[in-house]
Coordinates of C-alpha atoms in Angstrom, one line a residue:
M1 CA 30.0 17.2 46.1
T2 CA 30.6 14.7 43.2
D3 CA 28.2 15.1 40.3
H4 CA 26.2 11.9 39.7
R5 CA 26.8 12.2 36.0
D6 CA 30.6 12.3 36.5
T7 CA 30.4 9.2 38.6
T8 CA 28.3 7.4 36.0
T9 CA 30.6 8.4 33.2
S10 CA 33.6 7.2 35.2
T11 CA 32.0 3.9 35.9
A12 CA 31.1 3.4 32.3
A13 CA 34.7 4.3 31.2
R14 CA 36.2 1.8 33.6
A15 CA 33.9 -0.9 32.3
V16 CA 34.8 -0.2 28.7
G17 CA 38.5 0.0 29.7
R18 CA 38.4 -3.5 31.3
A19 CA 36.6 -4.9 28.2
L20 CA 39.3 -3.5 26.0
L21 CA 41.9 -4.9 28.4
G22 CA 40.4 -8.4 27.8
G23 CA 40.7 -7.9 24.1
L24 CA 44.2 -6.7 24.4
V25 CA 45.3 -9.7 26.5
M26 CA 43.7 -12.0 23.9
A27 CA 45.3 -10.2 20.9
T28 CA 48.7 -10.2 22.7
A29 CA 48.5 -13.9 23.6
L30 CA 47.4 -14.8 20.0
G31 CA 50.1 -12.7 18.4
V32 CA 52.8 -14.0 20.6
G33 CA 51.7 -17.6 20.5
T34 CA 51.3 -17.8 16.7
A35 CA 54.7 -16.1 16.1
L36 CA 56.8 -17.6 18.9
G37 CA 55.1 -21.0 18.9
P38 CA 56.0 -22.1 15.4
A39 CA 59.6 -20.7 15.8
A40 CA 60.0 -22.6 19.0
A41 CA 58.6 -25.8 17.4
D42 CA 61.0 -25.4 14.5
R43 CA 64.0 -25.0 16.8
L44 CA 62.9 -28.0 18.9
G45 CA 62.4 -30.1 15.7
L46 CA 58.7 -30.7 16.3
A47 CA 56.4 -31.6 13.4
G48 CA 52.8 -32.6 12.9
L49 CA 50.4 -32.4 15.8
P50 CA 53.1 -31.5 18.4
A51 CA 54.1 -28.5 16.3
R52 CA 50.5 -27.3 16.1
L53 CA 49.9 -27.9 19.8
L54 CA 52.8 -25.8 21.0
P55 CA 51.5 -22.4 19.8
A56 CA 48.0 -23.3 20.8
A57 CA 49.1 -24.2 24.3
L58 CA 51.1 -21.0 24.5
V59 CA 48.1 -18.8 23.7
S60 CA 46.0 -20.4 26.4
A61 CA 48.8 -20.4 28.9
L62 CA 49.3 -16.6 28.3
A63 CA 45.7 -15.5 28.3
V64 CA 43.6 -17.7 30.5
P65 CA 45.5 -17.6 33.9
L66 CA 46.1 -13.9 33.6
L67 CA 42.4 -13.1 33.0
V68 CA 41.2 -15.5 35.7
L69 CA 43.6 -13.9 38.2
A70 CA 42.6 -10.4 37.2
Q71 CA 38.9 -11.2 37.7
R72 CA 39.6 -12.8 41.1
R73 CA 41.5 -9.8 42.3
R74 CA 38.6 -7.5 41.4
A75 CA 36.2 -9.7 43.4
G76 CA 33.5 -9.0 40.8
R77 CA 31.2 -11.3 39.0
P78 CA 32.7 -14.7 38.1
L79 CA 33.8 -15.3 34.5
G80 CA 31.2 -18.1 34.2
F81 CA 33.2 -21.3 34.3
G82 CA 31.2 -22.8 37.1
G83 CA 31.7 -26.4 38.4
P84 CA 32.6 -29.5 36.5
R85 CA 29.1 -31.0 36.1
A86 CA 27.5 -27.6 35.2
G87 CA 30.4 -26.9 32.9
L88 CA 30.0 -30.2 31.0
R89 CA 26.2 -29.7 30.7
A90 CA 26.8 -26.1 29.3
F91 CA 29.5 -27.3 26.9
V92 CA 27.4 -30.1 25.5
T93 CA 24.5 -27.6 25.1
G94 CA 26.8 -25.2 23.1
V95 CA 28.1 -28.1 20.9
G96 CA 24.6 -29.6 20.4
V97 CA 22.8 -26.4 19.5
T98 CA 25.5 -25.3 17.0
A99 CA 25.9 -28.7 15.5
A100 CA 22.1 -29.1 15.1
A101 CA 21.9 -25.7 13.4
A102 CA 24.7 -26.6 11.0
A103 CA 23.2 -30.0 10.2
L104 CA 19.8 -28.4 9.6
V105 CA 21.0 -25.6 7.3
L106 CA 23.7 -27.6 5.5
G107 CA 21.5 -30.6 5.1
A108 CA 18.8 -28.5 3.4
A109 CA 21.5 -26.9 1.2
T110 CA 22.8 -30.3 0.3
A111 CA 19.3 -31.5 -0.7
A112 CA 19.0 -28.3 -2.8
G113 CA 22.3 -29.0 -4.6
L114 CA 24.2 -26.0 -3.1
V115 CA 26.7 -28.3 -1.3
R116 CA 28.4 -31.5 -2.5
W117 CA 30.2 -33.7 0.0
S118 CA 33.0 -36.2 -0.5
R119 CA 32.8 -39.8 0.7
P120 CA 33.9 -39.7 4.3
D121 CA 37.0 -41.7 5.5
L122 CA 35.8 -42.4 9.0
G123 CA 39.2 -43.3 10.5
T124 CA 40.9 -40.2 9.1
L125 CA 37.9 -38.1 10.1
A126 CA 38.0 -39.4 13.7
G127 CA 41.7 -38.5 13.9
F128 CA 41.1 -35.0 12.5
L129 CA 38.2 -34.4 14.9
A130 CA 40.3 -35.4 18.0
A131 CA 43.4 -33.4 16.9
N132 CA 41.4 -30.3 15.8
A133 CA 39.4 -30.3 19.0
V134 CA 42.5 -30.0 21.2
V135 CA 44.3 -27.5 19.0
A136 CA 41.2 -25.3 18.3
L137 CA 40.2 -25.4 22.0
L138 CA 43.6 -24.1 23.2
L139 CA 44.4 -21.8 20.3
E140 CA 41.0 -20.1 19.9
A141 CA 37.9 -21.3 21.7
L142 CA 39.1 -21.4 25.3
P143 CA 41.2 -18.2 25.4
E144 CA 38.9 -16.1 23.3
E145 CA 35.9 -17.0 25.3
T146 CA 37.7 -16.4 28.5
A147 CA 38.9 -13.0 27.3
L148 CA 35.7 -11.8 25.5
R149 CA 32.5 -13.5 26.6
G150 CA 34.2 -14.0 30.0
Y151 CA 36.3 -11.0 31.1
A152 CA 35.0 -8.3 28.7
W153 CA 31.3 -9.3 28.9
T154 CA 31.5 -9.5 32.7
A155 CA 33.1 -6.0 33.0
L156 CA 30.5 -4.5 30.7
R157 CA 27.5 -6.2 32.4
E158 CA 28.5 -4.6 35.7
R159 CA 27.6 -1.2 34.1
F160 CA 25.5 -1.8 31.0
G161 CA 22.4 -3.7 30.0
G162 CA 22.5 -6.9 27.9
T163 CA 22.1 -5.3 24.5
V164 CA 24.8 -2.7 24.9
S165 CA 27.1 -5.3 26.5
A166 CA 26.5 -7.7 23.6
L167 CA 27.3 -5.1 21.0
A168 CA 30.4 -3.8 22.8
T169 CA 31.7 -7.3 23.5
T170 CA 31.3 -8.1 19.8
A171 CA 33.1 -4.8 18.9
V172 CA 36.1 -5.8 21.0
F173 CA 36.0 -9.2 19.3
L174 CA 36.3 -7.5 15.9
L175 CA 39.5 -5.7 17.1
V176 CA 41.3 -8.8 18.3
P177 CA 42.4 -10.4 14.9
G178 CA 43.8 -7.2 13.5
A179 CA 45.6 -6.3 16.8
S180 CA 47.1 -9.8 17.0
T181 CA 48.6 -9.5 13.5
V182 CA 50.4 -6.3 14.8
V183 CA 51.7 -8.2 17.8
G184 CA 52.7 -11.2 15.8
A185 CA 54.6 -9.1 13.3
G186 CA 56.5 -7.4 16.1
V187 CA 57.4 -10.7 17.7
A188 CA 58.5 -12.2 14.3
R189 CA 60.9 -9.2 13.7
L190 CA 62.4 -9.7 17.2
L191 CA 63.0 -13.3 16.4
G192 CA 64.5 -12.4 13.0
D193 CA 61.8 -14.2 11.1
E194 CA 59.7 -12.9 8.2
P195 CA 56.5 -11.4 9.7
Q196 CA 53.0 -12.2 8.4
P197 CA 51.0 -9.4 6.8
V198 CA 49.3 -7.0 9.2
G199 CA 45.6 -6.4 8.6
L200 CA 42.1 -6.5 9.9
A201 CA 41.6 -10.1 8.6
P202 CA 44.2 -12.9 8.9
G203 CA 45.5 -14.8 5.9
G204 CA 44.7 -12.2 3.3
Q205 CA 40.9 -12.7 3.6
P206 CA 38.6 -9.9 2.3
A207 CA 38.3 -7.6 5.4
A208 CA 34.7 -6.7 4.9
D209 CA 33.5 -10.3 4.5
Y210 CA 35.5 -11.4 7.4
L211 CA 34.3 -8.7 9.8
I212 CA 30.6 -9.3 8.8
L213 CA 31.0 -13.0 9.5
L214 CA 32.8 -12.2 12.8
T215 CA 30.0 -9.9 13.8
V216 CA 27.4 -12.6 13.3
F217 CA 29.6 -15.2 15.0
G218 CA 30.3 -12.8 18.0
L219 CA 26.6 -12.2 18.6
T220 CA 25.9 -15.9 18.4
L221 CA 28.5 -16.6 21.0
V222 CA 26.9 -14.0 23.3
A223 CA 23.6 -15.8 22.8
A224 CA 25.3 -19.0 23.8
R225 CA 26.9 -17.3 26.8
T226 CA 23.6 -16.0 28.1
A227 CA 21.6 -19.3 27.4
M228 CA 22.6 -21.0 30.6
D229 CA 22.3 -20.0 34.2
R230 CA 25.2 -22.2 35.5
A231 CA 28.7 -22.3 34.0
P232 CA 27.5 -20.3 31.0
L233 CA 30.9 -19.6 29.5
W234 CA 31.3 -23.3 28.6
A235 CA 28.3 -23.0 26.3
A236 CA 30.1 -20.3 24.4
V237 CA 33.3 -22.5 24.3
G238 CA 31.3 -25.4 22.9
A239 CA 29.6 -23.3 20.3
H240 CA 33.0 -21.7 19.3
L241 CA 34.7 -25.1 19.0
T242 CA 31.8 -26.6 16.9
F243 CA 31.8 -23.6 14.5
L244 CA 35.5 -24.0 13.9
T245 CA 35.2 -27.7 13.3
V246 CA 32.2 -27.5 10.9
N247 CA 33.8 -24.7 8.9
R248 CA 37.1 -26.5 8.6
I249 CA 35.4 -29.6 7.2
L250 CA 33.1 -27.7 5.0
L251 CA 35.5 -25.2 3.5
E252 CA 39.0 -26.7 4.1
G253 CA 38.5 -30.4 4.5
D254 CA 40.8 -31.4 1.6
A255 CA 43.5 -28.9 2.6
R256 CA 43.5 -30.1 6.2
G257 CA 43.3 -33.8 5.4
A258 CA 40.1 -34.1 7.4
G259 CA 38.9 -37.2 5.7
W260 CA 35.6 -35.5 4.7
S261 CA 35.0 -32.2 2.8
G262 CA 32.3 -30.1 1.3
E263 CA 32.2 -28.2 -1.9
L264 CA 30.1 -25.1 -2.4
M265 CA 28.5 -25.2 -5.7
T266 CA 27.7 -21.5 -6.1
A267 CA 29.5 -18.4 -4.9
D268 CA 26.5 -17.4 -2.8
A269 CA 26.5 -20.7 -0.9
V270 CA 29.1 -19.2 1.4
L271 CA 26.2 -17.4 3.1
L272 CA 25.2 -20.8 4.5
V273 CA 27.8 -20.2 7.3
P274 CA 26.2 -17.0 8.7
A275 CA 22.8 -18.6 8.0
Y276 CA 23.5 -21.6 10.4
L277 CA 24.9 -19.2 12.9
L278 CA 21.7 -17.3 13.0
V279 CA 19.7 -20.5 13.4
A280 CA 22.1 -21.4 16.3
A281 CA 21.5 -18.0 17.9
A282 CA 17.8 -18.6 17.7
G283 CA 18.3 -22.0 19.4
F284 CA 20.3 -20.5 22.2
M285 CA 17.5 -17.9 22.7
V286 CA 15.1 -20.8 23.1
C287 CA 17.4 -22.4 25.7
K288 CA 17.6 -19.1 27.5
R289 CA 13.8 -18.9 27.7
F290 CA 13.6 -22.4 29.0
T291 CA 16.3 -21.8 31.6
R292 CA 14.5 -18.7 32.9
Q293 CA 11.2 -20.6 33.1
R294 CA 12.8 -23.4 35.0
A295 CA 14.5 -21.0 37.4
A296 CA 11.2 -19.1 37.9
G297 CA 9.5 -22.4 38.5
G298 CA 12.1 -23.5 41.0
A299 CA 11.9 -20.2 42.9
G300 CA 8.1 -20.5 43.0
R301 CA 8.3 -24.1 44.4
R302 CA 10.8 -22.9 47.1
T303 CA 8.6 -20.0 48.1
E304 CA 5.6 -22.4 48.3
A305 CA 7.5 -24.9 50.3
G306 CA 8.6 -22.2 52.8
R307 CA 5.1 -20.7 53.2
P308 CA 3.1 -21.8 56.3
R309 CA 0.1 -24.0 55.6
Q310 CA -3.2 -22.1 55.8
P311 CA -6.2 -23.6 57.4
S312 CA -8.7 -24.9 54.9
V313 CA -11.9 -22.9 54.5
R314 CA -15.0 -24.9 53.7

């Protein structure tokens, strides 16, 4: 007779293993795409936006179909993409809540003198927003959400509660950047190119600061993922894309030629980024509560509609 505790442990181990598999697929796709893509673009003579699109498209092409197929073969819970109308609604919610939180926090910081903005060049800014949306969606937002708040989250929720699943999904999220640098360095060596540095944080960023921000970001994305009852993964994709866009304008606008940029006036002003993420997470929790109330109200109305009418008593 199989011990119940052994069965429970085995089920938990399989859930964690599938979550780690989602992270491994994302790390591999990101490492291969960011090493092979630029090399292929260089050999094809691509420059500008096409050169940026090639590695981004490669990451999504490697990660998304593989994870969708793996989930379908398991016949488990859906990843959370849903239908087109529900997906659009969830995506707009993710974008809207994150953008509103950023506007609220950064607007207050600007009024307090913590942030100074350049004069926007609307034409350049519009071009940047369009190009950045496509590249960031394919390189990061879509594949990462499919792998983590999609595949990993779904695997964990089949065994664990919401809190444990949120923390474990975020832990896997923290492993992906470092693992992708290992994969990228290996691919670069195979191609005979100079590999990028291997580390927990890309681009030589301070590892501790990066991982703390990534933790807050990961938990915010889980809040977005759980805020909607239909096509919930698109809410996380929208939040992810908006976060990348806001930060690139705020912190890297000049370097990226965005047509608009911010300047942090004190060293501590960098904390505005996790601050607006926390506000966004609170906003998604409000959305979640509203969604549950609406669902409960709809269930109550359906029950009432299906109940036979009782004779009136005078």
